[in-house]
mmCIF file of C-alpha atoms in Angstrom:
data_model
loop_
_atom_site.group_PDB
_atom_site.id
_atom_site.type_symbol
_atom_site.label_atom_id
_atom_site.label_comp_id
_atom_site.label_asym_id
_atom_site.label_seq_id
_atom_site.Cartn_x
_atom_site.Cartn_y
_atom_site.Cartn_z
ATOM 1 C CA ALA A 17 -30.028 -78.058 59.353
ATOM 2 C CA GLN A 18 -29.033 -74.434 59.054
ATOM 3 C CA SER A 19 -26.663 -73.805 56.183
ATOM 4 C CA VAL A 20 -25.369 -71.226 53.769
ATOM 5 C CA THR A 21 -24.416 -72.140 50.214
ATOM 6 C CA GLN A 22 -22.193 -70.151 47.926
ATOM 7 C CA PRO A 23 -22.213 -72.192 44.726
ATOM 8 C CA ASP A 24 -19.365 -70.369 43.017
ATOM 9 C CA ILE A 25 -15.941 -71.210 44.418
ATOM 10 C CA HIS A 26 -14.026 -68.868 42.130
ATOM 11 C CA ILE A 27 -15.172 -66.114 39.785
ATOM 12 C CA THR A 28 -13.065 -64.013 37.432
ATOM 13 C CA VAL A 29 -14.441 -60.792 35.960
ATOM 14 C CA SER A 30 -12.875 -58.007 33.950
ATOM 15 C CA GLU A 31 -12.234 -54.679 35.597
ATOM 16 C CA GLY A 32 -15.220 -52.422 34.977
ATOM 17 C CA ALA A 33 -17.602 -55.322 34.443
ATOM 18 C CA SER A 34 -20.583 -56.041 36.644
ATOM 19 C CA LEU A 35 -20.515 -58.674 39.367
ATOM 20 C CA GLU A 36 -23.015 -60.935 41.057
ATOM 21 C CA LEU A 37 -22.077 -63.396 43.787
ATOM 22 C CA ARG A 38 -24.699 -65.917 44.739
ATOM 23 C CA CYS A 39 -25.794 -66.941 48.212
ATOM 24 C CA ASN A 40 -28.581 -69.284 49.305
ATOM 25 C CA TYR A 41 -29.495 -70.126 52.861
ATOM 26 C CA SER A 42 -31.451 -72.834 54.592
ATOM 27 C CA TYR A 43 -33.010 -71.676 57.836
ATOM 28 C CA GLY A 44 -36.180 -72.113 59.864
ATOM 29 C CA ALA A 45 -37.061 -68.436 59.723
ATOM 30 C CA THR A 46 -35.608 -65.467 57.911
ATOM 31 C CA PRO A 47 -32.259 -64.897 59.566
ATOM 32 C CA TYR A 48 -30.175 -61.793 59.659
ATOM 33 C CA LEU A 49 -28.037 -61.847 56.507
ATOM 34 C CA PHE A 50 -24.549 -60.504 55.975
ATOM 35 C CA TRP A 51 -21.829 -60.252 53.381
ATOM 36 C CA TYR A 52 -18.219 -60.036 54.490
ATOM 37 C CA VAL A 53 -15.052 -59.508 52.481
ATOM 38 C CA GLN A 54 -11.633 -60.863 53.375
ATOM 39 C CA SER A 55 -8.339 -59.856 51.804
ATOM 40 C CA PRO A 56 -5.509 -62.410 51.984
ATOM 41 C CA GLY A 57 -4.311 -62.981 55.537
ATOM 42 C CA GLN A 58 -6.722 -60.419 56.922
ATOM 43 C CA GLY A 59 -9.828 -60.458 59.094
ATOM 44 C CA LEU A 60 -13.369 -60.052 57.847
ATOM 45 C CA GLN A 61 -14.857 -56.694 56.905
ATOM 46 C CA LEU A 62 -18.612 -56.209 56.848
ATOM 47 C CA LEU A 63 -19.915 -55.103 53.454
ATOM 48 C CA LEU A 64 -23.629 -54.970 54.208
ATOM 49 C CA LYS A 65 -26.415 -56.566 56.201
ATOM 50 C CA TYR A 66 -30.151 -57.227 56.026
ATOM 51 C CA PHE A 67 -32.567 -57.561 58.913
ATOM 52 C CA SER A 68 -35.945 -56.526 57.555
ATOM 53 C CA GLY A 69 -37.679 -53.963 55.390
ATOM 54 C CA ASP A 70 -36.422 -52.918 51.991
ATOM 55 C CA THR A 71 -35.087 -56.019 50.273
ATOM 56 C CA LEU A 72 -32.376 -54.121 48.419
ATOM 57 C CA VAL A 73 -29.624 -53.042 50.767
ATOM 58 C CA GLN A 74 -26.687 -50.797 50.054
ATOM 59 C CA GLY A 75 -23.265 -51.392 51.524
ATOM 60 C CA ILE A 76 -19.782 -50.010 51.464
ATOM 61 C CA LYS A 77 -17.483 -49.860 48.440
ATOM 62 C CA GLY A 78 -20.422 -49.626 46.030
ATOM 63 C CA PHE A 79 -21.837 -53.079 46.814
ATOM 64 C CA GLU A 80 -25.502 -53.913 47.132
ATOM 65 C CA ALA A 81 -27.449 -57.081 47.869
ATOM 66 C CA GLU A 82 -31.003 -58.178 47.269
ATOM 67 C CA PHE A 83 -32.946 -60.422 49.623
ATOM 68 C CA LYS A 84 -35.427 -62.733 47.919
ATOM 69 C CA ARG A 85 -37.487 -64.666 50.446
ATOM 70 C CA SER A 86 -39.096 -66.934 47.845
ATOM 71 C CA GLN A 87 -35.668 -68.093 46.678
ATOM 72 C CA SER A 88 -33.946 -68.000 50.090
ATOM 73 C CA SER A 89 -31.253 -65.967 48.411
ATOM 74 C CA PHE A 90 -29.165 -62.940 49.234
ATOM 75 C CA ASN A 91 -27.014 -62.209 46.197
ATOM 76 C CA LEU A 92 -24.287 -59.588 46.224
ATOM 77 C CA ARG A 93 -23.884 -57.224 43.280
ATOM 78 C CA LYS A 94 -21.650 -54.441 42.072
ATOM 79 C CA PRO A 95 -22.207 -52.530 38.817
ATOM 80 C CA SER A 96 -18.514 -52.014 38.026
ATOM 81 C CA VAL A 97 -15.680 -53.849 39.757
ATOM 82 C CA HIS A 98 -12.282 -52.407 40.527
ATOM 83 C CA TRP A 99 -8.997 -54.301 40.779
ATOM 84 C CA SER A 100 -9.056 -53.647 44.539
ATOM 85 C CA ASP A 101 -12.224 -55.760 44.830
ATOM 86 C CA ALA A 102 -10.190 -58.944 44.362
ATOM 87 C CA ALA A 103 -10.708 -60.855 47.619
ATOM 88 C CA GLU A 104 -12.694 -63.666 49.238
ATOM 89 C CA TYR A 105 -16.361 -62.971 49.854
ATOM 90 C CA PHE A 106 -18.420 -64.710 52.506
ATOM 91 C CA CYS A 107 -22.155 -64.795 52.896
ATOM 92 C CA ALA A 108 -23.295 -65.368 56.471
ATOM 93 C CA VAL A 109 -26.416 -65.693 58.598
ATOM 94 C CA VAL A 110 -27.174 -65.035 62.252
ATOM 95 C CA SER A 111 -30.259 -66.302 64.050
ATOM 96 C CA PRO A 112 -32.633 -63.396 64.736
ATOM 97 C CA GLY A 113 -34.112 -62.259 67.960
ATOM 98 C CA TYR A 114 -31.364 -62.910 70.504
ATOM 99 C CA SER A 115 -30.027 -60.009 72.519
ATOM 100 C CA SER A 116 -26.781 -61.830 72.972
ATOM 101 C CA ALA A 117 -26.679 -62.830 69.293
ATOM 102 C CA SER A 118 -26.243 -66.343 67.976
ATOM 103 C CA LYS A 119 -23.233 -67.720 66.189
ATOM 104 C CA ILE A 120 -22.526 -66.797 62.615
ATOM 105 C CA ILE A 121 -22.947 -69.491 60.008
ATOM 106 C CA PHE A 122 -20.714 -68.819 57.028
ATOM 107 C CA GLY A 123 -20.800 -70.013 53.489
ATOM 108 C CA SER A 124 -17.652 -71.542 52.076
ATOM 109 C CA GLY A 125 -16.755 -68.338 50.288
ATOM 110 C CA THR A 126 -16.294 -67.143 46.727
ATOM 111 C CA ARG A 127 -12.896 -66.014 45.585
ATOM 112 C CA LEU A 128 -13.079 -63.059 43.225
ATOM 113 C CA SER A 129 -10.291 -62.395 40.754
ATOM 114 C CA ILE A 130 -10.173 -59.313 38.550
ATOM 115 C CA ARG A 131 -8.904 -59.479 34.996
ATOM 116 C CA PRO A 132 -7.091 -56.273 33.934
ATOM 117 C CA GLU B 122 -11.848 -47.777 72.212
ATOM 118 C CA THR B 123 -13.316 -48.987 68.967
ATOM 119 C CA GLY B 124 -12.851 -52.178 67.018
ATOM 120 C CA VAL B 125 -11.630 -55.633 67.922
ATOM 121 C CA THR B 126 -7.949 -56.227 68.591
ATOM 122 C CA GLN B 127 -6.282 -59.643 68.553
ATOM 123 C CA SER B 128 -2.847 -60.645 69.727
ATOM 124 C CA PRO B 129 -0.445 -61.932 68.722
ATOM 125 C CA THR B 130 -0.771 -61.567 64.952
ATOM 126 C CA HIS B 131 1.388 -64.580 64.208
ATOM 127 C CA LEU B 132 2.498 -67.511 66.311
ATOM 128 C CA ILE B 133 4.511 -70.673 65.736
ATOM 129 C CA LYS B 134 4.120 -73.566 68.170
ATOM 130 C CA THR B 135 5.280 -77.139 68.365
ATOM 131 C CA ARG B 136 2.889 -80.071 68.336
ATOM 132 C CA GLY B 137 1.800 -80.939 71.881
ATOM 133 C CA GLN B 138 2.293 -77.450 73.249
ATOM 134 C CA GLN B 139 -0.393 -75.147 74.601
ATOM 135 C CA VAL B 140 -1.307 -71.708 73.251
ATOM 136 C CA THR B 141 -3.348 -68.729 74.431
ATOM 137 C CA LEU B 142 -4.779 -66.243 71.959
ATOM 138 C CA ARG B 143 -6.192 -62.925 73.109
ATOM 139 C CA CYS B 144 -8.954 -60.639 71.955
ATOM 140 C CA SER B 145 -9.998 -57.205 73.130
ATOM 141 C CA SER B 146 -13.387 -55.962 72.044
ATOM 142 C CA GLN B 147 -15.248 -52.704 72.328
ATOM 143 C CA SER B 148 -16.832 -51.593 75.559
ATOM 144 C CA GLY B 149 -20.427 -52.808 75.777
ATOM 145 C CA HIS B 150 -19.898 -55.685 73.359
ATOM 146 C CA ASN B 151 -20.730 -58.461 75.794
ATOM 147 C CA THR B 152 -20.952 -61.279 73.234
ATOM 148 C CA VAL B 153 -17.722 -62.583 71.781
ATOM 149 C CA SER B 154 -17.283 -65.474 69.386
ATOM 150 C CA TRP B 155 -14.205 -67.331 68.227
ATOM 151 C CA TYR B 156 -13.752 -68.898 64.803
ATOM 152 C CA GLN B 157 -11.147 -71.105 63.197
ATOM 153 C CA GLN B 158 -10.406 -70.563 59.533
ATOM 154 C CA ALA B 159 -8.231 -73.139 57.831
ATOM 155 C CA LEU B 160 -6.524 -72.184 54.595
ATOM 156 C CA GLY B 161 -9.024 -71.939 51.765
ATOM 157 C CA GLN B 162 -12.019 -72.548 54.038
ATOM 158 C CA GLY B 163 -14.751 -70.456 55.576
ATOM 159 C CA PRO B 164 -14.603 -69.636 59.285
ATOM 160 C CA GLN B 165 -15.843 -72.392 61.592
ATOM 161 C CA PHE B 166 -17.532 -71.551 64.889
ATOM 162 C CA ILE B 167 -15.551 -72.652 67.952
ATOM 163 C CA PHE B 168 -17.529 -71.155 70.833
ATOM 164 C CA GLN B 169 -19.243 -68.042 72.078
ATOM 165 C CA TYR B 170 -19.297 -66.195 75.385
ATOM 166 C CA TYR B 171 -21.998 -63.912 76.712
ATOM 167 C CA ARG B 172 -21.396 -62.001 79.933
ATOM 168 C CA GLU B 173 -18.448 -64.245 80.822
ATOM 169 C CA GLU B 174 -20.272 -67.543 80.345
ATOM 170 C CA GLU B 175 -20.034 -69.922 77.425
ATOM 171 C CA ASN B 176 -23.415 -70.003 75.668
ATOM 172 C CA GLY B 177 -22.663 -71.904 72.497
ATOM 173 C CA ARG B 178 -20.072 -74.298 71.174
ATOM 174 C CA GLY B 179 -19.247 -75.719 67.797
ATOM 175 C CA ASN B 180 -17.837 -79.113 66.918
ATOM 176 C CA PHE B 181 -14.475 -78.661 68.594
ATOM 177 C CA PRO B 182 -12.895 -80.917 71.245
ATOM 178 C CA PRO B 183 -12.581 -79.868 74.910
ATOM 179 C CA ARG B 184 -8.916 -78.997 74.457
ATOM 180 C CA PHE B 185 -10.278 -75.786 72.935
ATOM 181 C CA SER B 186 -11.389 -73.629 75.834
ATOM 182 C CA GLY B 187 -12.002 -69.987 76.495
ATOM 183 C CA LEU B 188 -12.573 -67.219 78.957
ATOM 184 C CA GLN B 189 -14.270 -63.851 78.823
ATOM 185 C CA PHE B 190 -13.407 -61.111 81.280
ATOM 186 C CA PRO B 191 -15.403 -58.156 82.663
ATOM 187 C CA ASN B 192 -13.245 -55.701 80.707
ATOM 188 C CA TYR B 193 -14.560 -57.146 77.384
ATOM 189 C CA SER B 194 -11.367 -59.052 76.688
ATOM 190 C CA SER B 195 -11.342 -62.776 76.049
ATOM 191 C CA GLU B 196 -8.992 -65.698 75.521
ATOM 192 C CA LEU B 197 -8.905 -68.820 73.424
ATOM 193 C CA ASN B 198 -6.779 -71.608 74.854
ATOM 194 C CA VAL B 199 -5.770 -74.676 72.924
ATOM 195 C CA ASN B 200 -4.034 -77.583 74.662
ATOM 196 C CA ALA B 201 -2.083 -80.444 73.138
ATOM 197 C CA LEU B 202 -1.684 -78.703 69.800
ATOM 198 C CA GLU B 203 -2.013 -80.780 66.663
ATOM 199 C CA LEU B 204 -0.766 -80.007 63.174
ATOM 200 C CA ASP B 205 -4.378 -79.536 61.999
ATOM 201 C CA ASP B 206 -4.804 -76.699 64.465
ATOM 202 C CA SER B 207 -2.768 -74.532 62.114
ATOM 203 C CA ALA B 208 -5.214 -71.848 60.995
ATOM 204 C CA LEU B 209 -6.280 -68.240 61.262
ATOM 205 C CA TYR B 210 -8.197 -67.696 64.494
ATOM 206 C CA LEU B 211 -10.740 -64.914 64.416
ATOM 207 C CA CYS B 212 -12.462 -63.170 67.267
ATOM 208 C CA ALA B 213 -15.722 -61.282 66.752
ATOM 209 C CA SER B 214 -17.867 -59.188 69.066
ATOM 210 C CA TRP B 215 -21.540 -58.385 68.710
ATOM 211 C CA ASP B 216 -22.694 -54.790 68.582
ATOM 212 C CA ARG B 217 -26.249 -54.930 69.935
ATOM 213 C CA VAL B 218 -26.874 -51.318 68.892
ATOM 214 C CA ASP B 219 -25.665 -51.634 65.321
ATOM 215 C CA TYR B 220 -26.679 -55.321 65.057
ATOM 216 C CA GLY B 221 -23.560 -56.754 63.604
ATOM 217 C CA TYR B 222 -20.418 -58.674 64.392
ATOM 218 C CA THR B 223 -17.081 -56.863 64.212
ATOM 219 C CA PHE B 224 -14.081 -59.059 63.520
ATOM 220 C CA GLY B 225 -10.503 -58.703 64.555
ATOM 221 C CA SER B 226 -7.665 -59.181 62.075
ATOM 222 C CA GLY B 227 -6.982 -62.625 63.456
ATOM 223 C CA THR B 228 -4.062 -64.629 64.816
ATOM 224 C CA ARG B 229 -2.236 -66.863 62.373
ATOM 225 C CA LEU B 230 -1.214 -70.007 64.281
ATOM 226 C CA THR B 231 1.249 -72.422 62.753
ATOM 227 C CA VAL B 232 1.858 -75.764 64.468
ATOM 228 C CA VAL B 233 5.033 -77.592 63.456
#
């Protein structure tokens, strides 16, 4: 079955420290991979996405993610977090190759708190 | 027009009532998906429409239904509301040029 796993429910890091949020997927083929961020009570904002090519992708707000096929992982990183990064982060996959696009399968999310 | 717009932003309904949530997506975005996000959970796929026809459905009962219109707007209808239907409902449209889903800000539905 297709699934996305985010093993960390809640992470707290100090402001200025580095961050890595983990994401593993189970899929028949390499899907399209996404990271979204959600502030409380808000919709989802796309941080970055991976379809093919360079396995290190850059996104908005200084985030980057690395696709590792051998580990079926797509971990999100940021070298130095800011207090405004506190939010819920969702890893997601979409089945490739459909012009109409398939549904998004989301992980359960990781809540990021920032320690002053 | 850019982006995805959802209305209303908040809604309170009584158990047993019916509700219609609306979504307006960008011109050319002919795939729209609806998701339910309960408090503290990830979004769950309800259904998807492509060119005004349903082409995918998640594990939701038939009282959840939808429509997509030629002007790229869509609706989510829920009949016989239950307390567990209280959630944030998100609409997303697929940009086939940019290859990504754009989400609206959601409708917060509370069933009392």
